[in-house]
XYZ file of C-alpha atoms in Angstrom:
606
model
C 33.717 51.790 56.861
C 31.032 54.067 58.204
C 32.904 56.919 58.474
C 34.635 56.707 54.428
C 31.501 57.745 52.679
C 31.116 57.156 49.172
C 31.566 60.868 48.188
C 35.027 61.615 49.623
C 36.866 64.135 48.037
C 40.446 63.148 48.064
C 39.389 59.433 47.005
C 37.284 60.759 44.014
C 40.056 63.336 42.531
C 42.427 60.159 43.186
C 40.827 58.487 40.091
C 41.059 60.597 37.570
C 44.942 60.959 37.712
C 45.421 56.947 38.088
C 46.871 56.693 40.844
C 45.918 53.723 41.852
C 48.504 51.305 42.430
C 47.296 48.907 44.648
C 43.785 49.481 44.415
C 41.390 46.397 44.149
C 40.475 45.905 40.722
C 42.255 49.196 39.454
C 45.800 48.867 39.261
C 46.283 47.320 36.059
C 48.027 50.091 33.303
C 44.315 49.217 31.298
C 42.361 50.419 34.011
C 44.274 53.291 34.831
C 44.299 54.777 31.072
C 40.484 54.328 30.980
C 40.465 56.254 34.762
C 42.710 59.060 33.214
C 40.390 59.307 30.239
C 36.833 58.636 31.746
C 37.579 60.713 34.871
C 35.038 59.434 37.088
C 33.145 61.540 39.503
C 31.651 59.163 41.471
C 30.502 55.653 43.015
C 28.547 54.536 39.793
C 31.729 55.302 37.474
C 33.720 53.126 39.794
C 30.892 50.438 39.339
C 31.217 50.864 35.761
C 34.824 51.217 35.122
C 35.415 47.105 36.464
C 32.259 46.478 34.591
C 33.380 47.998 31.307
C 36.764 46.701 31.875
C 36.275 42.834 30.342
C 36.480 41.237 27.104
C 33.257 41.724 24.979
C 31.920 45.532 27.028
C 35.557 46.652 26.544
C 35.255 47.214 22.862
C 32.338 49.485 24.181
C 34.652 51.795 26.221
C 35.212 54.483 24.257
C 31.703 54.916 23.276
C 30.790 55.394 27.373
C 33.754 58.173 27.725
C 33.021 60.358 24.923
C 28.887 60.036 25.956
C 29.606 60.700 29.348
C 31.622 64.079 28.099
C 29.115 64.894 26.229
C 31.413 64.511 22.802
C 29.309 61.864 21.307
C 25.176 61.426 21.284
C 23.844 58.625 23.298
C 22.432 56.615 20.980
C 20.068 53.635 22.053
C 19.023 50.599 19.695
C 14.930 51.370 20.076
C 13.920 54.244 22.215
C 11.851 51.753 24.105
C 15.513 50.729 25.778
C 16.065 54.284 26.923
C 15.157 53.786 30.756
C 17.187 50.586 30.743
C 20.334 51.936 29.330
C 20.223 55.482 30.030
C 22.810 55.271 33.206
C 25.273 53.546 31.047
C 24.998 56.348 27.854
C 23.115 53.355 26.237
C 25.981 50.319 26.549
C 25.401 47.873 27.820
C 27.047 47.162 30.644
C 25.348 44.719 33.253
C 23.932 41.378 33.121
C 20.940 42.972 34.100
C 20.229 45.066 31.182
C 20.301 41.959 29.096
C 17.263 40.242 31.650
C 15.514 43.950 31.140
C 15.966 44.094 27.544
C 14.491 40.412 26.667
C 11.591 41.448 29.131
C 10.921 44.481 27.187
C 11.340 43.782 23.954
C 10.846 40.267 23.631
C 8.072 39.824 26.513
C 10.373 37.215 28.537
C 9.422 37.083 32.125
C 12.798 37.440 34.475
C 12.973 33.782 34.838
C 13.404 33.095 31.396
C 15.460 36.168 31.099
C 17.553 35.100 33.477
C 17.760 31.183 31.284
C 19.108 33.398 28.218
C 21.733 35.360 30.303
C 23.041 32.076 31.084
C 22.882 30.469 27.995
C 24.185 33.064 25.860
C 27.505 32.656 28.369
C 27.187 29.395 27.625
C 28.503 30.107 23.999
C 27.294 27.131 22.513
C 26.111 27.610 18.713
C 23.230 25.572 19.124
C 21.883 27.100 22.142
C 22.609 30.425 20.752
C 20.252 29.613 17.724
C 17.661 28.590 19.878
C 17.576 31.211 22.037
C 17.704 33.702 18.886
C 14.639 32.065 16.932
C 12.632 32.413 20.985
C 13.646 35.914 21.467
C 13.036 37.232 17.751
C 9.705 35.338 17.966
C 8.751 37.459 21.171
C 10.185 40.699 19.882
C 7.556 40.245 16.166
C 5.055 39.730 18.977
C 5.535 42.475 20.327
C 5.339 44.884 17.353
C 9.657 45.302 17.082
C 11.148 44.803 13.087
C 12.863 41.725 12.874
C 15.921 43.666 12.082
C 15.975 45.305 15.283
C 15.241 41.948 17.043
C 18.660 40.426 15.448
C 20.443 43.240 15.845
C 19.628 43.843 19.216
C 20.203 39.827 20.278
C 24.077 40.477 18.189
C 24.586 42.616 20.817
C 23.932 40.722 23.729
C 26.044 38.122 22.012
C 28.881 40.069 22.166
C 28.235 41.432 25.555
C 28.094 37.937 26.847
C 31.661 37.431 26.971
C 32.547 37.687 30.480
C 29.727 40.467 31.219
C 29.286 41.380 34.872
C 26.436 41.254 36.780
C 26.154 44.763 38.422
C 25.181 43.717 42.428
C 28.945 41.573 41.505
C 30.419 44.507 40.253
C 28.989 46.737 43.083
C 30.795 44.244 45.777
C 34.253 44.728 43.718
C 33.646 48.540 43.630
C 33.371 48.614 47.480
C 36.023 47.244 47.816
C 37.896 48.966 45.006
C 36.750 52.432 46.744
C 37.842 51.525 50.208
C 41.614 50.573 48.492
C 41.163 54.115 47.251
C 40.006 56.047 49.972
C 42.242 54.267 52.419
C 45.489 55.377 49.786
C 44.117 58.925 49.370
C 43.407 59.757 53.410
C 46.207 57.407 55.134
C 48.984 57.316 52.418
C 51.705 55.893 54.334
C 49.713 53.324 56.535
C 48.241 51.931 53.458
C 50.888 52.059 51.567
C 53.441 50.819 54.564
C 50.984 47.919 54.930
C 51.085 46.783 50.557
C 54.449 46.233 50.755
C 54.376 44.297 53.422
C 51.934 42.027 52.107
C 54.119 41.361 48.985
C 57.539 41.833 50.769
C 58.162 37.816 49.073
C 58.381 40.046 45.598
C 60.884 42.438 45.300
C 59.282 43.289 41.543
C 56.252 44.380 43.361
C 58.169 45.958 46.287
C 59.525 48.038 43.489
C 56.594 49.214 41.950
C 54.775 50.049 45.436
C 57.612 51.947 46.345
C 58.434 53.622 42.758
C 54.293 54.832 43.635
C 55.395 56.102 47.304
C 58.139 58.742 45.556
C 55.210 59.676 43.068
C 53.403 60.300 46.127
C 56.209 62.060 47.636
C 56.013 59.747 50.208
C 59.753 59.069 51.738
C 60.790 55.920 52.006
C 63.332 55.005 54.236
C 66.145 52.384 54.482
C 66.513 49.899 56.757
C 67.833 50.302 60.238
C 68.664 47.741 63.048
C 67.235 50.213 65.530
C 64.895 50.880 63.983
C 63.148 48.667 61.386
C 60.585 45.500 62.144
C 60.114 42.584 60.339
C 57.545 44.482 58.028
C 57.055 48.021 56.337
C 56.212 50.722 59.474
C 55.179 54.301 59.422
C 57.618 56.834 60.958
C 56.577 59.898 61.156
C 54.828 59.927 57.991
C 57.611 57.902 56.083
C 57.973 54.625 55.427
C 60.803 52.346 56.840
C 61.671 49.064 55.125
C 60.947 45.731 57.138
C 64.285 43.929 57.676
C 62.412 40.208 56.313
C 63.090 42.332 52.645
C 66.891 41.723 53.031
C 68.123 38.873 51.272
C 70.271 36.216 53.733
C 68.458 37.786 56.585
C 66.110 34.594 57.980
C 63.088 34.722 60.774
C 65.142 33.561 63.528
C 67.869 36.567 62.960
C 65.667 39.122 63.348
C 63.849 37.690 65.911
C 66.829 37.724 67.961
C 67.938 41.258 66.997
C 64.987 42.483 68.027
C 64.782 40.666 71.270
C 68.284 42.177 72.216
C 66.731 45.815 70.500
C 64.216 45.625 72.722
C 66.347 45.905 76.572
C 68.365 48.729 74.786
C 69.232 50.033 71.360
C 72.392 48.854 69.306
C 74.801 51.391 69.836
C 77.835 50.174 67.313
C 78.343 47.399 65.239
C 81.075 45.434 67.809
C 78.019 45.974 70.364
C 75.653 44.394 67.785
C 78.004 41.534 67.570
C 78.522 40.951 71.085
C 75.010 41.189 71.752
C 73.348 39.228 69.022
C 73.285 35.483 69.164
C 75.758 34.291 66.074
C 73.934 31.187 65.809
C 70.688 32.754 64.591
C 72.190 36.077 62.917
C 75.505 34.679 61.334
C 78.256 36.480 59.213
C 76.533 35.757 56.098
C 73.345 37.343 57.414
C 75.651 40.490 59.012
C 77.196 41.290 55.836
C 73.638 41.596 54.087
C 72.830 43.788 56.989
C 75.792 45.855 56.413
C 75.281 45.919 52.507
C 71.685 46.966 52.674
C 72.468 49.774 55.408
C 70.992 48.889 58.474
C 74.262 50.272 59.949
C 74.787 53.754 58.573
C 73.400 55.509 61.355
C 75.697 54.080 63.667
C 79.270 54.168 61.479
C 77.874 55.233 57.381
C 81.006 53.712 56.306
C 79.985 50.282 54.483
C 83.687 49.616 53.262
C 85.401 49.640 56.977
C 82.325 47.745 58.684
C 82.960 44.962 55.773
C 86.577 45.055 56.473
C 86.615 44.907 60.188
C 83.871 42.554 59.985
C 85.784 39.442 60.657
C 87.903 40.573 63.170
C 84.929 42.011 65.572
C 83.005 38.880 64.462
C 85.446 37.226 66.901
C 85.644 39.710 69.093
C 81.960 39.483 69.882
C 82.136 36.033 70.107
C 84.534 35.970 72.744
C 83.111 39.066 74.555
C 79.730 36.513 74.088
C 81.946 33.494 75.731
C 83.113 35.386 78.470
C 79.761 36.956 79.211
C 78.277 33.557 79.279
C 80.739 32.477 81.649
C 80.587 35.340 83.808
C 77.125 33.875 84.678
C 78.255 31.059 85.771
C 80.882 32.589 88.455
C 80.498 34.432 92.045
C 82.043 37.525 90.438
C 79.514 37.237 87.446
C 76.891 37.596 89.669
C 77.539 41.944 90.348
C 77.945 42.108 86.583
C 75.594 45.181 85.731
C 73.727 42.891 82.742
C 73.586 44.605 79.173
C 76.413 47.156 79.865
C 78.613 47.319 76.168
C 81.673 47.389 75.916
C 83.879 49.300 77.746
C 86.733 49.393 74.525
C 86.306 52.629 72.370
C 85.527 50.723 69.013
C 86.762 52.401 66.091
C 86.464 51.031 62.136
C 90.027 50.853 59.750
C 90.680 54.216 57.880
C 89.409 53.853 54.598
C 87.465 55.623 52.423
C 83.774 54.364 51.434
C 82.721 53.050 48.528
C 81.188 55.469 46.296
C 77.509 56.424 46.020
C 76.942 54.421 43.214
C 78.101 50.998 44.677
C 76.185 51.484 47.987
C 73.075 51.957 45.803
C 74.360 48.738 43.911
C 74.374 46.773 47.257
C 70.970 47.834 48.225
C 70.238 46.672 44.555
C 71.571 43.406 45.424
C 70.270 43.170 48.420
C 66.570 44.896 49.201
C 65.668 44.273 44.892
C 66.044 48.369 44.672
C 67.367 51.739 44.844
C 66.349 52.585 48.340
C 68.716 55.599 49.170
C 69.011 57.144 46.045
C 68.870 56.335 42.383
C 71.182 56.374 39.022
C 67.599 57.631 37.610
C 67.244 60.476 39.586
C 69.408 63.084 36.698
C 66.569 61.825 34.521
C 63.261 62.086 36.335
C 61.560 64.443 34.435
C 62.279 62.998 30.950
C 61.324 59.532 32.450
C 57.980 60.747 33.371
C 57.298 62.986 30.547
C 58.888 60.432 27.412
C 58.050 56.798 29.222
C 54.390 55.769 29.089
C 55.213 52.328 30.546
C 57.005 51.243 33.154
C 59.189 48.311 32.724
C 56.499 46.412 35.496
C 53.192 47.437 33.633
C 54.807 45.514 30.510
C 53.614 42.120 31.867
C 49.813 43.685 31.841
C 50.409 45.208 27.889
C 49.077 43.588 24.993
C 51.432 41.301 22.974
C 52.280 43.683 19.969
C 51.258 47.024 21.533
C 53.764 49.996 20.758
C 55.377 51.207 24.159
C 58.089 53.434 24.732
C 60.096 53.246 27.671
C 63.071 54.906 29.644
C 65.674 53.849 32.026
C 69.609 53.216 32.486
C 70.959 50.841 30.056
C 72.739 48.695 31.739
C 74.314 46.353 29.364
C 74.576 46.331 25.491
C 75.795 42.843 23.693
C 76.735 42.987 20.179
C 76.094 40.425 17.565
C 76.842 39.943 14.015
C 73.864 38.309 11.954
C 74.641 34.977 10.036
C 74.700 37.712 6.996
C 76.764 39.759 8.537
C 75.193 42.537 9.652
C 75.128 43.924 13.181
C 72.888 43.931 15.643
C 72.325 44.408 19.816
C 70.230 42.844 22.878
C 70.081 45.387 25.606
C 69.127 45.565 28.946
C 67.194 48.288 29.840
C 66.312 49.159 33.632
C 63.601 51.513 35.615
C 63.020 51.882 38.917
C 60.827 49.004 38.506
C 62.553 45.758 36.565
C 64.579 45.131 33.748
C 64.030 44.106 30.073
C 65.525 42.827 27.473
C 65.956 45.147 24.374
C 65.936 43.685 20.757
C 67.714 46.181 18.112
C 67.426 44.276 15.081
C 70.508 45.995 12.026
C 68.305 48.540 10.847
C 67.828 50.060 13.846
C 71.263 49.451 15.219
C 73.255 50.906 12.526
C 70.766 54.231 12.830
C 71.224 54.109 16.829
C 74.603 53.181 17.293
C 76.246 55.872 18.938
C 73.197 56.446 21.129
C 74.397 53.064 22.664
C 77.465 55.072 24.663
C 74.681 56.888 27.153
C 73.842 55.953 30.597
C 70.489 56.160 29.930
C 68.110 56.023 26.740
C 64.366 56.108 25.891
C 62.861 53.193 23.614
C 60.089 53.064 21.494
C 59.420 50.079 20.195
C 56.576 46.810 19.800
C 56.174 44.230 22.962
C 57.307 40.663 22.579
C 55.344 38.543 24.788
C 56.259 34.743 25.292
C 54.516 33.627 28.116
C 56.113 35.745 31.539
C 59.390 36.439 28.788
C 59.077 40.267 27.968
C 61.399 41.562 25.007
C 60.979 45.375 23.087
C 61.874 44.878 19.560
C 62.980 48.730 19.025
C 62.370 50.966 16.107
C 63.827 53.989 18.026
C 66.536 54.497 20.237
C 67.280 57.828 22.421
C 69.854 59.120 24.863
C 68.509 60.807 27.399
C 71.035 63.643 28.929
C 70.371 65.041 32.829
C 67.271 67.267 33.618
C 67.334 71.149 33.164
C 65.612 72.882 35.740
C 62.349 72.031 36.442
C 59.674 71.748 33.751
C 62.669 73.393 31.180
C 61.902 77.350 31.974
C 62.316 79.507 29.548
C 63.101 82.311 31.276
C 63.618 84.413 34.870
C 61.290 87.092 35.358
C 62.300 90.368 37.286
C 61.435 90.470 40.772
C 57.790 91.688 41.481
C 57.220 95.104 42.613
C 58.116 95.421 46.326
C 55.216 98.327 46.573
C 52.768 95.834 45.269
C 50.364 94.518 48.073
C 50.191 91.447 47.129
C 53.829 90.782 46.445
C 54.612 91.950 49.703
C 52.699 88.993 51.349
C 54.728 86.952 49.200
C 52.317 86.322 46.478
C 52.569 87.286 42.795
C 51.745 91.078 41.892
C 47.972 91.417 41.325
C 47.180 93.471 37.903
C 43.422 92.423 37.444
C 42.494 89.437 35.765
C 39.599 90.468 33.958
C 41.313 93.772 33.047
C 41.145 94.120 29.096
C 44.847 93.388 27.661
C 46.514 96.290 25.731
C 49.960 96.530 23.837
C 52.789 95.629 26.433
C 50.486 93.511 28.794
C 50.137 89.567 28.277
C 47.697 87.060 30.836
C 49.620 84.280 32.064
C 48.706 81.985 35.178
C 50.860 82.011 38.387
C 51.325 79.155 40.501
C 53.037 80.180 43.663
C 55.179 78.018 45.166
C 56.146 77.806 48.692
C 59.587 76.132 49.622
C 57.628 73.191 51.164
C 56.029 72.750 47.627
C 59.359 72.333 45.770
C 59.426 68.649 46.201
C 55.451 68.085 44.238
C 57.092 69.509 41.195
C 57.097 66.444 39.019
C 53.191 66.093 40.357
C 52.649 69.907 39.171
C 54.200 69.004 36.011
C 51.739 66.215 35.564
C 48.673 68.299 36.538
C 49.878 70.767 33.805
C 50.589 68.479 31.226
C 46.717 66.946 31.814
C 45.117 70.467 31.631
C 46.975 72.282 28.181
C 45.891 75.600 26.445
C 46.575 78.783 25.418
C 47.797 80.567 28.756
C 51.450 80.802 29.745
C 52.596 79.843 33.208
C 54.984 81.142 35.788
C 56.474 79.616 38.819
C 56.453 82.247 41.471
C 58.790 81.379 44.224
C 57.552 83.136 47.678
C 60.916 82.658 49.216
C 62.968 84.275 46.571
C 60.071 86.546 45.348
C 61.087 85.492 42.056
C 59.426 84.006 38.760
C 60.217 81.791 36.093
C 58.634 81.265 33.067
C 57.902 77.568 31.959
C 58.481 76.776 27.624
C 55.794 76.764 25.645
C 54.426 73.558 25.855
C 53.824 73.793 29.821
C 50.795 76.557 28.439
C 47.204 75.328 30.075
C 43.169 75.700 30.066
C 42.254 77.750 33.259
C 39.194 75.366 34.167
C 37.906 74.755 37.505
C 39.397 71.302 37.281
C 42.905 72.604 36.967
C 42.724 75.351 39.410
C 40.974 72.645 41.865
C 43.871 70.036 41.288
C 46.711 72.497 41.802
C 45.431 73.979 45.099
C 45.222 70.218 46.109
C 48.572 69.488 45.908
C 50.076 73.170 46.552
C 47.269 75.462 48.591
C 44.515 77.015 48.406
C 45.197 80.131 46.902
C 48.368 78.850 44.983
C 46.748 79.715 41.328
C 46.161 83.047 39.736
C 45.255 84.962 36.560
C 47.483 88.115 35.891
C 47.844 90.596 33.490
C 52.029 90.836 32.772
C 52.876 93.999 31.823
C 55.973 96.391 30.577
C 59.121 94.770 30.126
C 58.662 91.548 31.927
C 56.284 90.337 29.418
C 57.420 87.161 28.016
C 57.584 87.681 24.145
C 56.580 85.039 21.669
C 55.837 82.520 23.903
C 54.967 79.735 20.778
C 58.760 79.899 19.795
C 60.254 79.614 23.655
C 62.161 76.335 24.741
């Protein structure tokens, strides 16, 4: 803990992008919309963010984020209250502030403070009344209006509801900040050991490991060589635990890795042979099988299920005979662990397709763990969806949410009227839900019912944990263009340009004055490492837009591309600071584009 700091610099640009799924305290979708809009700086914003976040100083949210960005005055309810709520844009936000503000205004010494910050949480009309007449009594005392004395005790009614004290809310936001800093300096550890700590969930699993792609942190399937009971870090990737896979108990793995442990598995008939059946049986083999653990040894899931009965025997026997090899003069030479000396080869048949596997690990880890039906769609998902099918359970009953994924089923109804209607299922990488399309809707959406996958908008239905969307729009999504949509290619940069022959985009003076023919744009060069943070570099752009065009500049093809329109951004420190974070320093760059390469009309590109 010594060595974090409280001024880290990859933990505090964490926050303001919201990435912090499976932070204490700031994981909720709540929490991570007020982090995207307050953009905290530091320790005290962290303090003040699980402060604000609460019935009663919620309502008070949006007055701290436009004070703190200077957008809005801070206004105070006497001046006299200045130096008590100046820290918090004058909110209030601690339990504290209440005690100072009686003593102030009202002349109340701290211990009697302290009786109305407990009676006023109390809620209880008559003590409310009583506490009023005392503390507008002490205010007229004092020389305050009476008006300001009522209005100021209003607020600390409403405040009152579930108000933090702030050495309580300090605690949480250690805590809170050591989640974060652990998730922005060891990625994979931390995020290797969350799932394991809600490996009983495979909803949660989901979401952690939805957040390790975001990361572009790869997560790996599991492997009988290679996997433990729980999440592990190889090699800065994360390998599923084998407890995840359902039918596979305790006592199997503890057994598998016992017989691991003298020598690695090197087929599946010397898994079988190996293995004790009573404590890894067929059913548990199979779910191996299913989930992968095998594919490094044979890839073919199809011909390990087939020959899976008839090796099952075999290893028993090849078990049987072992045992009583032990028990002979002869057994006692026998070199102990050699496999078997039989070639073992699987039936000729072809695999099942790419699809079904990820359908088995589906079934059988609770996700997509390979590869995903989503994957076409990625982009859309992130830039139409702005909840996840998981972050549901923490919306408001009501709220308006769209959301994206693969519909996976469709059932059709007809109304005791007559008319037609449809309940949906809708899935992301993250759950399912249930998708209402009342006839309206359905005879206007229809056709859009034939797509693999579609975006909703629509109002939440909550009913205790039962989640339903009752839509009032209905989308198909089609497969992702190239990244970010580009609207065009740009000629390759002049070879005799300096810069571009270091691989860089060709330097024409950024504060050079523009004339006819020449155009500023911002280039983000982009290394062939880099090519995977895309969908991160979209989000960075999409958070920072203006008036400037951007191009992609591709060092290993020497080659630009011009993103549409909407991709245009603000060059602030900020943005220049977040994209050399996740690209290099270096990576962003104010030109001048001149002749013929200058991208024309860039409000009307695509």
């Amino acid at each position: 803990y010594a060595e974090m700091g409280m001024d880290d610099r990859l933990t505090i640009d964490l926050l303001p992008r919201g990435d912090t799924d499976g932070c204490f305290q700031l994981e909720s979708s709540g929490v991570k919309h007020m982090l995207r809009e307050l953009r905290p700086t530091s320790f005290e914003d962290i303090i003040a963010v699980i402060s604000l976040y609460r019935p009663g100083p919620m309502e008070n949210i949006p007055t701290f984020i436009r004070a703190k960005h200077g957008e809005a005055a801070v206004r105070y309810p006497h001046p006299d209250l200045k130096n008590i709520l100046e820290d918090t844009y004058g909110v209030i936000v601690y339990q504290e502030q209440i005690m100072q503000i009686a003593s102030q205004m009202a002349g109340f010494s701290l211990g009697q403070a302290d009786l109305l910050r407990r009676a006023v949480g109390k809620k209880k009309r008559e003590v409310l009344d009583e506490q009023r007449a005392i503390f507008v009594a002490g205010c007229l005392q004092k020389g305050y209006e009476e008006r300001l004395a009522h209005e100021v005790y209003d607020l600390i009614v409403r405040f009152a509801n579930y108000g933090f004290n702030r050495a309580h809310a300090a605690a949480y936001a250690v805590l809170a900040y050591q989640t974060c800093y652990l998730k922005a300096n060891h990625p994979a550890a931390y995020m290797a050991a969350l799932l394991s700590g809600v490996m009983a969930s495979h909803r949660k699993v989901a979401q952690y490991v939805d957040d390790c792609r975001r990361m572009n942190i790869e997560v790996l399937p599991p492997d009988v060589n290679r996997s433990e009971y729980r999440f592990t870090v190889e090699d800065g990737k994360i390998r599923f635990g084998l407890l995840t896979i359902k039918h596979v108990g305790v006592a199997a793995i503890q057994n598998l890795v016992q017989m691991r442990r003298k020598r690695p598995f090197l087929s599946l008939i010397d898994f079988l042979e190996r293995v004790d059946a009573r404590a890894c049986n067929k059913k548990a083999i199979e779910s191996l099988i299913r989930a992968g653990c095998f594919d490094e040894m044979h890839g073919n899931r199809r011909a390990m299920l087939l020959a899976l009965e008839e090796t099952a025997e075999q290893g028993r026997l090849r078990q049987r005979d072992h045992d009583d090899s032990q028990m002979s003069l002869f057994g006692m030479i026998e070199e102990q662990g050699q496999a078997s000396e039989e070639p073992f080869t699987l039936p000729k048949t072809g695999d099942f397709s790419e699809r079904e596997r990820l359908e088995m690990e589906k079934e059988y880890l609770g996700l997509y763990v390979s590869g995903s039906p989503l994957t076409p769609y990625r982009h859309q998902l992130e830039r139409l969806a702005d909840k996840r099918v998981i972050e549901l359970l923490e919306t408001d009953d009501g709220a308006q949410v769209t959301i994206c994924g693969l519909l996976r089923s469709a059932k059709k109804i007809q109304t005791k009227k007559g008319a037609r209607m449809a309940f949906l299922e809708v899935e992301d990488s993250t759950g399912i839900v249930e998708v209402v399309l009342f006839p309206e809707v359905f005879k206007r959406s229809e056709p859009q019912l034939q797509a693999e996958a579609i975006a909703v908008r629509g109002r939440l239905q909550q009913r205790g944990d039962e989640l339903k969307v009752i839509a009032d729009r209905l989308k198909a999504l089609e497969p992702d263009r190239e990244e970010f949509e580009p609207a065009q290619q740009i000629d390759r940069p002049d070879p005799s340009d300096d810069r571009a022959a270091q691989g860089g985009p060709p330097d024409a003076g950024s504060d050079a004055p523009e004339r006819e023919g020449e155009q500023e744009v911002v280039y983000l060069r982009i290394r062939p490492e880099d090519e995977q943070r895309l969908m991160r570099l979209e989000r960075v752009i999409q958070q920072h837009p203006g008036e400037l065009p951007v191009l992609l500049f591709y060092t290993a093809t020497r080659k630009a591309r011009a993103l549409s329109a909407r991709y245009a951004v603000a060059m602030t420190p900020e943005f220049v600071r977040e994209v050399e974070q996740l690209l290099d320093r270096g990576s962003v760059v104010k030109k001048m584009l001149r002749g013929e390469a200058t991208l024309r009309n860039p409000a009307h590109r695509m």
